[in-house]
Amino acid sequence: MDVEPDATVWKSLLGACRMHKELEMGEMAAKELFELEPKNSMPYVMLSNLYSAAGRWEDAAKIRKLMKCRGISKEPGSSWTQANGKTHTFVSEDRSHPMIDEVIALIKEAGYVPDMSFVLHDMEREGKELGLAYHSEKLALAFGLLVVPSGAVIRIYKNLRVCGDCHTAFKYISSLYDRHIVLRDSNCFHHFVDGKCSCGDYW
């Protein structure tokens, strides 16, 4: 580059490293961001995710410990949608939703396979699958399927970046339920129609 890369450039590179599982380059980008934005949780979380995806659980735990030592906390993930003039908010791990299990079972029959690389903690497979199933954006979408009339767009908002597993699940759901789903995450708008997303699977 002709100019010194700023934090935005390093964040973009780190995001691409997560997408392409480029661990070594991701470590380099994260370390640059630790210097440029020492209180930003994003590079810590992304690097921890990279380690988790590579099965390097001890390194992922070290990054989380480093965050704690430096007094940096990750913003809790939440999603929300509107129905009948009210805003309904969802947080991950809420096991009270009545429809999510049915939705997950249906998309599994159609070929969906949970992507374990997006699980952040080392545990048995069943626990990993449950953790992925109860992400806040999936809960908001299951609720939307119940309350948003057929033919109307289901609109969901998320305070963080959508995970790759949820992104894949949304594509299956848009096709199987014949719904147009709009998800606004912290990076961009995703329009899911007929099993495809407007981002072209790269965001």
PDB file of C-alpha atoms in Angstrom:
ATOM      1  CA  MET A   1       0.000   0.000   0.000  1.00  0.00           C
ATOM      2  CA  ASP A   2       1.069   3.567  -0.678  1.00  0.00           C
ATOM      3  CA  VAL A   3      -0.192   4.640   2.752  1.00  0.00           C
ATOM      4  CA  GLU A   4       0.143   3.208   6.241  1.00  0.00           C
ATOM      5  CA  PRO A   5      -2.799   0.823   6.843  1.00  0.00           C
ATOM      6  CA  ASP A   6      -5.218   2.063   9.496  1.00  0.00           C
ATOM      7  CA  ALA A   7      -7.460   0.066  11.847  1.00  0.00           C
ATOM      8  CA  THR A   8     -10.174  -0.323   9.207  1.00  0.00           C
ATOM      9  CA  VAL A   9      -7.746  -2.008   6.819  1.00  0.00           C
ATOM     10  CA  TRP A  10      -6.483  -4.378   9.527  1.00  0.00           C
ATOM     11  CA  LYS A  11     -10.074  -5.226  10.551  1.00  0.00           C
ATOM     12  CA  SER A  12     -10.928  -6.062   6.955  1.00  0.00           C
ATOM     13  CA  LEU A  13      -7.873  -8.279   6.679  1.00  0.00           C
ATOM     14  CA  LEU A  14      -8.669 -10.012   9.974  1.00  0.00           C
ATOM     15  CA  GLY A  15     -12.249 -10.661   8.840  1.00  0.00           C
ATOM     16  CA  ALA A  16     -10.971 -12.142   5.584  1.00  0.00           C
ATOM     17  CA  CYS A  17      -8.548 -14.342   7.544  1.00  0.00           C
ATOM     18  CA  ARG A  18     -11.484 -15.681   9.576  1.00  0.00           C
ATOM     19  CA  MET A  19     -13.385 -16.431   6.380  1.00  0.00           C
ATOM     20  CA  HIS A  20     -10.413 -18.172   4.712  1.00  0.00           C
ATOM     21  CA  LYS A  21      -8.946 -19.717   7.891  1.00  0.00           C
ATOM     22  CA  GLU A  22      -5.605 -17.931   7.422  1.00  0.00           C
ATOM     23  CA  LEU A  23      -4.374 -18.193  10.999  1.00  0.00           C
ATOM     24  CA  GLU A  24      -0.835 -16.815  10.665  1.00  0.00           C
ATOM     25  CA  MET A  25      -1.904 -13.698   8.799  1.00  0.00           C
ATOM     26  CA  GLY A  26      -4.853 -13.309  11.196  1.00  0.00           C
ATOM     27  CA  GLU A  27      -2.475 -13.297  14.161  1.00  0.00           C
ATOM     28  CA  MET A  28      -0.473 -10.526  12.501  1.00  0.00           C
ATOM     29  CA  ALA A  29      -3.578  -8.417  11.802  1.00  0.00           C
ATOM     30  CA  ALA A  30      -4.884  -8.906  15.358  1.00  0.00           C
ATOM     31  CA  LYS A  31      -1.567  -7.835  16.895  1.00  0.00           C
ATOM     32  CA  GLU A  32      -1.600  -4.647  14.808  1.00  0.00           C
ATOM     33  CA  LEU A  33      -5.116  -3.929  16.052  1.00  0.00           C
ATOM     34  CA  PHE A  34      -4.098  -4.581  19.669  1.00  0.00           C
ATOM     35  CA  GLU A  35      -1.709  -1.635  19.233  1.00  0.00           C
ATOM     36  CA  LEU A  36      -4.014   0.640  17.217  1.00  0.00           C
ATOM     37  CA  GLU A  37      -7.218   0.083  19.230  1.00  0.00           C
ATOM     38  CA  PRO A  38      -6.176  -1.437  22.562  1.00  0.00           C
ATOM     39  CA  LYS A  39      -9.693  -1.287  24.086  1.00  0.00           C
ATOM     40  CA  ASN A  40     -11.575  -2.695  21.090  1.00  0.00           C
ATOM     41  CA  SER A  41     -12.786  -6.253  21.774  1.00  0.00           C
ATOM     42  CA  MET A  42     -13.146  -7.124  18.069  1.00  0.00           C
ATOM     43  CA  PRO A  43      -9.573  -8.305  17.327  1.00  0.00           C
ATOM     44  CA  TYR A  44      -9.486 -10.392  20.504  1.00  0.00           C
ATOM     45  CA  VAL A  45     -12.778 -12.076  19.670  1.00  0.00           C
ATOM     46  CA  MET A  46     -11.837 -12.663  16.032  1.00  0.00           C
ATOM     47  CA  LEU A  47      -8.448 -14.132  16.941  1.00  0.00           C
ATOM     48  CA  SER A  48     -10.069 -16.349  19.563  1.00  0.00           C
ATOM     49  CA  ASN A  49     -12.533 -17.496  16.893  1.00  0.00           C
ATOM     50  CA  LEU A  50      -9.668 -18.254  14.526  1.00  0.00           C
ATOM     51  CA  TYR A  51      -7.966 -20.389  17.172  1.00  0.00           C
ATOM     52  CA  SER A  52     -11.242 -22.169  17.978  1.00  0.00           C
ATOM     53  CA  ALA A  53     -11.870 -22.936  14.303  1.00  0.00           C
ATOM     54  CA  ALA A  54      -8.374 -24.449  14.107  1.00  0.00           C
ATOM     55  CA  GLY A  55      -8.998 -26.565  17.221  1.00  0.00           C
ATOM     56  CA  ARG A  56      -6.392 -24.609  19.192  1.00  0.00           C
ATOM     57  CA  TRP A  57      -8.564 -24.380  22.297  1.00  0.00           C
ATOM     58  CA  GLU A  58      -5.742 -23.474  24.682  1.00  0.00           C
ATOM     59  CA  ASP A  59      -4.734 -20.493  22.538  1.00  0.00           C
ATOM     60  CA  ALA A  60      -8.378 -19.389  22.326  1.00  0.00           C
ATOM     61  CA  ALA A  61      -8.618 -19.572  26.131  1.00  0.00           C
ATOM     62  CA  LYS A  62      -5.408 -17.525  26.462  1.00  0.00           C
ATOM     63  CA  ILE A  63      -6.897 -14.754  24.321  1.00  0.00           C
ATOM     64  CA  ARG A  64     -10.053 -14.680  26.447  1.00  0.00           C
ATOM     65  CA  LYS A  65      -7.867 -14.544  29.574  1.00  0.00           C
ATOM     66  CA  LEU A  66      -5.835 -11.702  28.049  1.00  0.00           C
ATOM     67  CA  MET A  67      -9.062  -9.772  27.436  1.00  0.00           C
ATOM     68  CA  LYS A  68     -10.048 -10.223  31.066  1.00  0.00           C
ATOM     69  CA  CYS A  69      -6.625  -9.129  32.320  1.00  0.00           C
ATOM     70  CA  ARG A  70      -6.797  -5.974  30.195  1.00  0.00           C
ATOM     71  CA  GLY A  71     -10.344  -5.185  31.317  1.00  0.00           C
ATOM     72  CA  ILE A  72     -11.826  -5.657  27.845  1.00  0.00           C
ATOM     73  CA  SER A  73     -15.302  -7.155  27.607  1.00  0.00           C
ATOM     74  CA  LYS A  74     -17.132  -8.468  24.570  1.00  0.00           C
ATOM     75  CA  GLU A  75     -20.513  -6.946  23.862  1.00  0.00           C
ATOM     76  CA  PRO A  76     -23.159  -9.655  24.409  1.00  0.00           C
ATOM     77  CA  GLY A  77     -24.790 -10.820  21.189  1.00  0.00           C
ATOM     78  CA  SER A  78     -28.439  -9.924  20.748  1.00  0.00           C
ATOM     79  CA  SER A  79     -30.947  -9.754  17.921  1.00  0.00           C
ATOM     80  CA  TRP A  80     -34.328  -8.120  17.640  1.00  0.00           C
ATOM     81  CA  THR A  81     -37.301  -7.930  15.329  1.00  0.00           C
ATOM     82  CA  GLN A  82     -40.560  -6.023  15.294  1.00  0.00           C
ATOM     83  CA  ALA A  83     -44.077  -7.418  15.229  1.00  0.00           C
ATOM     84  CA  ASN A  84     -47.449  -5.824  15.953  1.00  0.00           C
ATOM     85  CA  GLY A  85     -45.789  -2.540  16.845  1.00  0.00           C
ATOM     86  CA  LYS A  86     -43.504  -4.076  19.460  1.00  0.00           C
ATOM     87  CA  THR A  87     -39.788  -4.824  19.465  1.00  0.00           C
ATOM     88  CA  HIS A  88     -38.867  -8.348  20.528  1.00  0.00           C
ATOM     89  CA  THR A  89     -35.280  -8.934  21.659  1.00  0.00           C
ATOM     90  CA  PHE A  90     -33.445 -12.259  21.795  1.00  0.00           C
ATOM     91  CA  VAL A  91     -30.171 -13.291  23.394  1.00  0.00           C
ATOM     92  CA  SER A  92     -28.130 -16.396  22.689  1.00  0.00           C
ATOM     93  CA  GLU A  93     -28.774 -19.545  24.721  1.00  0.00           C
ATOM     94  CA  ASP A  94     -32.426 -18.692  25.437  1.00  0.00           C
ATOM     95  CA  ARG A  95     -33.900 -22.218  25.452  1.00  0.00           C
ATOM     96  CA  SER A  96     -37.534 -21.114  25.846  1.00  0.00           C
ATOM     97  CA  HIS A  97     -38.290 -20.544  22.163  1.00  0.00           C
ATOM     98  CA  PRO A  98     -41.043 -22.926  21.009  1.00  0.00           C
ATOM     99  CA  MET A  99     -40.097 -23.335  17.338  1.00  0.00           C
ATOM    100  CA  ILE A 100     -36.313 -23.353  16.976  1.00  0.00           C
ATOM    101  CA  ASP A 101     -35.931 -27.138  17.313  1.00  0.00           C
ATOM    102  CA  GLU A 102     -38.500 -27.699  14.561  1.00  0.00           C
ATOM    103  CA  VAL A 103     -36.736 -25.237  12.246  1.00  0.00           C
ATOM    104  CA  ILE A 104     -33.314 -26.816  12.816  1.00  0.00           C
ATOM    105  CA  ALA A 105     -34.680 -30.344  12.253  1.00  0.00           C
ATOM    106  CA  LEU A 106     -36.284 -29.272   8.972  1.00  0.00           C
ATOM    107  CA  ILE A 107     -33.205 -27.615   7.511  1.00  0.00           C
ATOM    108  CA  LYS A 108     -31.066 -30.585   8.570  1.00  0.00           C
ATOM    109  CA  GLU A 109     -33.325 -32.831   6.491  1.00  0.00           C
ATOM    110  CA  ALA A 110     -32.666 -30.493   3.541  1.00  0.00           C
ATOM    111  CA  GLY A 111     -28.886 -30.792   3.921  1.00  0.00           C
ATOM    112  CA  TYR A 112     -27.869 -28.204   6.501  1.00  0.00           C
ATOM    113  CA  VAL A 113     -24.898 -29.334   8.582  1.00  0.00           C
ATOM    114  CA  PRO A 114     -23.953 -27.255  11.647  1.00  0.00           C
ATOM    115  CA  ASP A 115     -20.538 -25.652  11.115  1.00  0.00           C
ATOM    116  CA  MET A 116     -18.583 -26.544  14.244  1.00  0.00           C
ATOM    117  CA  SER A 117     -15.819 -24.091  13.359  1.00  0.00           C
ATOM    118  CA  PHE A 118     -18.073 -21.345  14.751  1.00  0.00           C
ATOM    119  CA  VAL A 119     -18.232 -22.941  18.207  1.00  0.00           C
ATOM    120  CA  LEU A 120     -16.050 -20.987  20.591  1.00  0.00           C
ATOM    121  CA  HIS A 121     -15.567 -23.561  23.353  1.00  0.00           C
ATOM    122  CA  ASP A 122     -14.321 -27.128  23.368  1.00  0.00           C
ATOM    123  CA  MET A 123     -17.169 -29.494  24.308  1.00  0.00           C
ATOM    124  CA  GLU A 124     -18.956 -32.605  23.079  1.00  0.00           C
ATOM    125  CA  ARG A 125     -20.672 -32.460  19.675  1.00  0.00           C
ATOM    126  CA  GLU A 126     -24.205 -32.293  21.077  1.00  0.00           C
ATOM    127  CA  GLY A 127     -23.300 -29.270  23.184  1.00  0.00           C
ATOM    128  CA  LYS A 128     -21.726 -27.574  20.184  1.00  0.00           C
ATOM    129  CA  GLU A 129     -24.846 -28.134  18.076  1.00  0.00           C
ATOM    130  CA  LEU A 130     -27.105 -26.767  20.805  1.00  0.00           C
ATOM    131  CA  GLY A 131     -24.891 -23.713  21.184  1.00  0.00           C
ATOM    132  CA  LEU A 132     -25.145 -22.967  17.470  1.00  0.00           C
ATOM    133  CA  ALA A 133     -28.904 -23.619  17.336  1.00  0.00           C
ATOM    134  CA  TYR A 134     -29.617 -21.041  20.025  1.00  0.00           C
ATOM    135  CA  HIS A 135     -27.758 -18.080  18.535  1.00  0.00           C
ATOM    136  CA  SER A 136     -29.824 -14.924  18.927  1.00  0.00           C
ATOM    137  CA  GLU A 137     -30.385 -14.361  15.204  1.00  0.00           C
ATOM    138  CA  LYS A 138     -31.784 -17.895  14.766  1.00  0.00           C
ATOM    139  CA  LEU A 139     -34.154 -17.314  17.702  1.00  0.00           C
ATOM    140  CA  ALA A 140     -35.336 -14.013  16.208  1.00  0.00           C
ATOM    141  CA  LEU A 141     -35.921 -15.683  12.852  1.00  0.00           C
ATOM    142  CA  ALA A 142     -37.882 -18.579  14.370  1.00  0.00           C
ATOM    143  CA  PHE A 143     -40.073 -16.005  16.117  1.00  0.00           C
ATOM    144  CA  GLY A 144     -40.477 -14.097  12.845  1.00  0.00           C
ATOM    145  CA  LEU A 145     -41.655 -17.244  11.085  1.00  0.00           C
ATOM    146  CA  LEU A 146     -44.427 -17.516  13.673  1.00  0.00           C
ATOM    147  CA  VAL A 147     -45.654 -13.926  13.740  1.00  0.00           C
ATOM    148  CA  VAL A 148     -44.794 -12.245  10.407  1.00  0.00           C
ATOM    149  CA  PRO A 149     -47.525 -12.942   7.819  1.00  0.00           C
ATOM    150  CA  SER A 150     -46.657 -15.086   4.825  1.00  0.00           C
ATOM    151  CA  GLY A 151     -45.480 -12.914   1.942  1.00  0.00           C
ATOM    152  CA  ALA A 152     -44.193 -10.164   4.227  1.00  0.00           C
ATOM    153  CA  VAL A 153     -40.486  -9.574   4.721  1.00  0.00           C
ATOM    154  CA  ILE A 154     -38.988 -10.797   8.011  1.00  0.00           C
ATOM    155  CA  ARG A 155     -36.590  -8.113   9.249  1.00  0.00           C
ATOM    156  CA  ILE A 156     -33.983  -8.906  11.892  1.00  0.00           C
ATOM    157  CA  TYR A 157     -31.314  -6.705  13.438  1.00  0.00           C
ATOM    158  CA  LYS A 158     -28.169  -7.943  15.165  1.00  0.00           C
ATOM    159  CA  ASN A 159     -25.687  -5.901  17.185  1.00  0.00           C
ATOM    160  CA  LEU A 160     -22.710  -8.026  16.095  1.00  0.00           C
ATOM    161  CA  ARG A 161     -21.588  -9.674  12.888  1.00  0.00           C
ATOM    162  CA  VAL A 162     -23.707 -12.682  11.897  1.00  0.00           C
ATOM    163  CA  CYS A 163     -21.808 -15.953  12.271  1.00  0.00           C
ATOM    164  CA  GLY A 164     -21.184 -18.144   9.244  1.00  0.00           C
ATOM    165  CA  ASP A 165     -23.308 -20.994  10.573  1.00  0.00           C
ATOM    166  CA  CYS A 166     -26.332 -18.719  11.052  1.00  0.00           C
ATOM    167  CA  HIS A 167     -25.753 -17.250   7.601  1.00  0.00           C
ATOM    168  CA  THR A 168     -25.923 -20.736   6.086  1.00  0.00           C
ATOM    169  CA  ALA A 169     -29.006 -21.634   8.136  1.00  0.00           C
ATOM    170  CA  PHE A 170     -30.787 -18.456   6.983  1.00  0.00           C
ATOM    171  CA  LYS A 171     -30.240 -19.452   3.346  1.00  0.00           C
ATOM    172  CA  TYR A 172     -31.842 -22.857   3.953  1.00  0.00           C
ATOM    173  CA  ILE A 173     -34.734 -21.301   5.876  1.00  0.00           C
ATOM    174  CA  SER A 174     -35.435 -18.692   3.178  1.00  0.00           C
ATOM    175  CA  SER A 175     -35.751 -21.492   0.645  1.00  0.00           C
ATOM    176  CA  LEU A 176     -37.692 -24.064   2.673  1.00  0.00           C
ATOM    177  CA  TYR A 177     -40.171 -21.574   4.140  1.00  0.00           C
ATOM    178  CA  ASP A 178     -40.314 -19.456   0.953  1.00  0.00           C
ATOM    179  CA  ARG A 179     -39.594 -16.277   2.886  1.00  0.00           C
ATOM    180  CA  HIS A 180     -37.691 -13.080   2.141  1.00  0.00           C
ATOM    181  CA  ILE A 181     -35.470 -12.401   5.154  1.00  0.00           C
ATOM    182  CA  VAL A 182     -33.498  -9.197   5.707  1.00  0.00           C
ATOM    183  CA  LEU A 183     -30.783  -9.329   8.345  1.00  0.00           C
ATOM    184  CA  ARG A 184     -28.943  -6.149   9.296  1.00  0.00           C
ATOM    185  CA  ASP A 185     -25.807  -7.059  11.228  1.00  0.00           C
ATOM    186  CA  SER A 186     -22.941  -4.814  12.323  1.00  0.00           C
ATOM    187  CA  ASN A 187     -21.348  -4.990   8.862  1.00  0.00           C
ATOM    188  CA  CYS A 188     -24.081  -4.868   6.239  1.00  0.00           C
ATOM    189  CA  PHE A 189     -27.563  -5.823   5.074  1.00  0.00           C
ATOM    190  CA  HIS A 190     -28.150  -9.440   4.060  1.00  0.00           C
ATOM    191  CA  HIS A 191     -31.147 -10.211   1.838  1.00  0.00           C
ATOM    192  CA  PHE A 192     -31.980 -13.926   1.853  1.00  0.00           C
ATOM    193  CA  VAL A 193     -34.247 -15.114  -0.955  1.00  0.00           C
ATOM    194  CA  ASP A 194     -34.637 -18.624  -2.429  1.00  0.00           C
ATOM    195  CA  GLY A 195     -31.612 -19.991  -0.596  1.00  0.00           C
ATOM    196  CA  LYS A 196     -29.236 -17.204  -1.632  1.00  0.00           C
ATOM    197  CA  CYS A 197     -27.877 -14.086   0.054  1.00  0.00           C
ATOM    198  CA  SER A 198     -27.238 -10.711  -1.523  1.00  0.00           C
ATOM    199  CA  CYS A 199     -23.717 -10.654  -0.040  1.00  0.00           C
ATOM    200  CA  GLY A 200     -22.679 -13.601  -2.196  1.00  0.00           C
ATOM    201  CA  ASP A 201     -21.455 -15.393   0.955  1.00  0.00           C
ATOM    202  CA  TYR A 202     -18.670 -12.893   1.535  1.00  0.00           C
ATOM    203  CA  TRP A 203     -19.127 -10.108   4.027  1.00  0.00           C
TER     204      TRP A 203
END
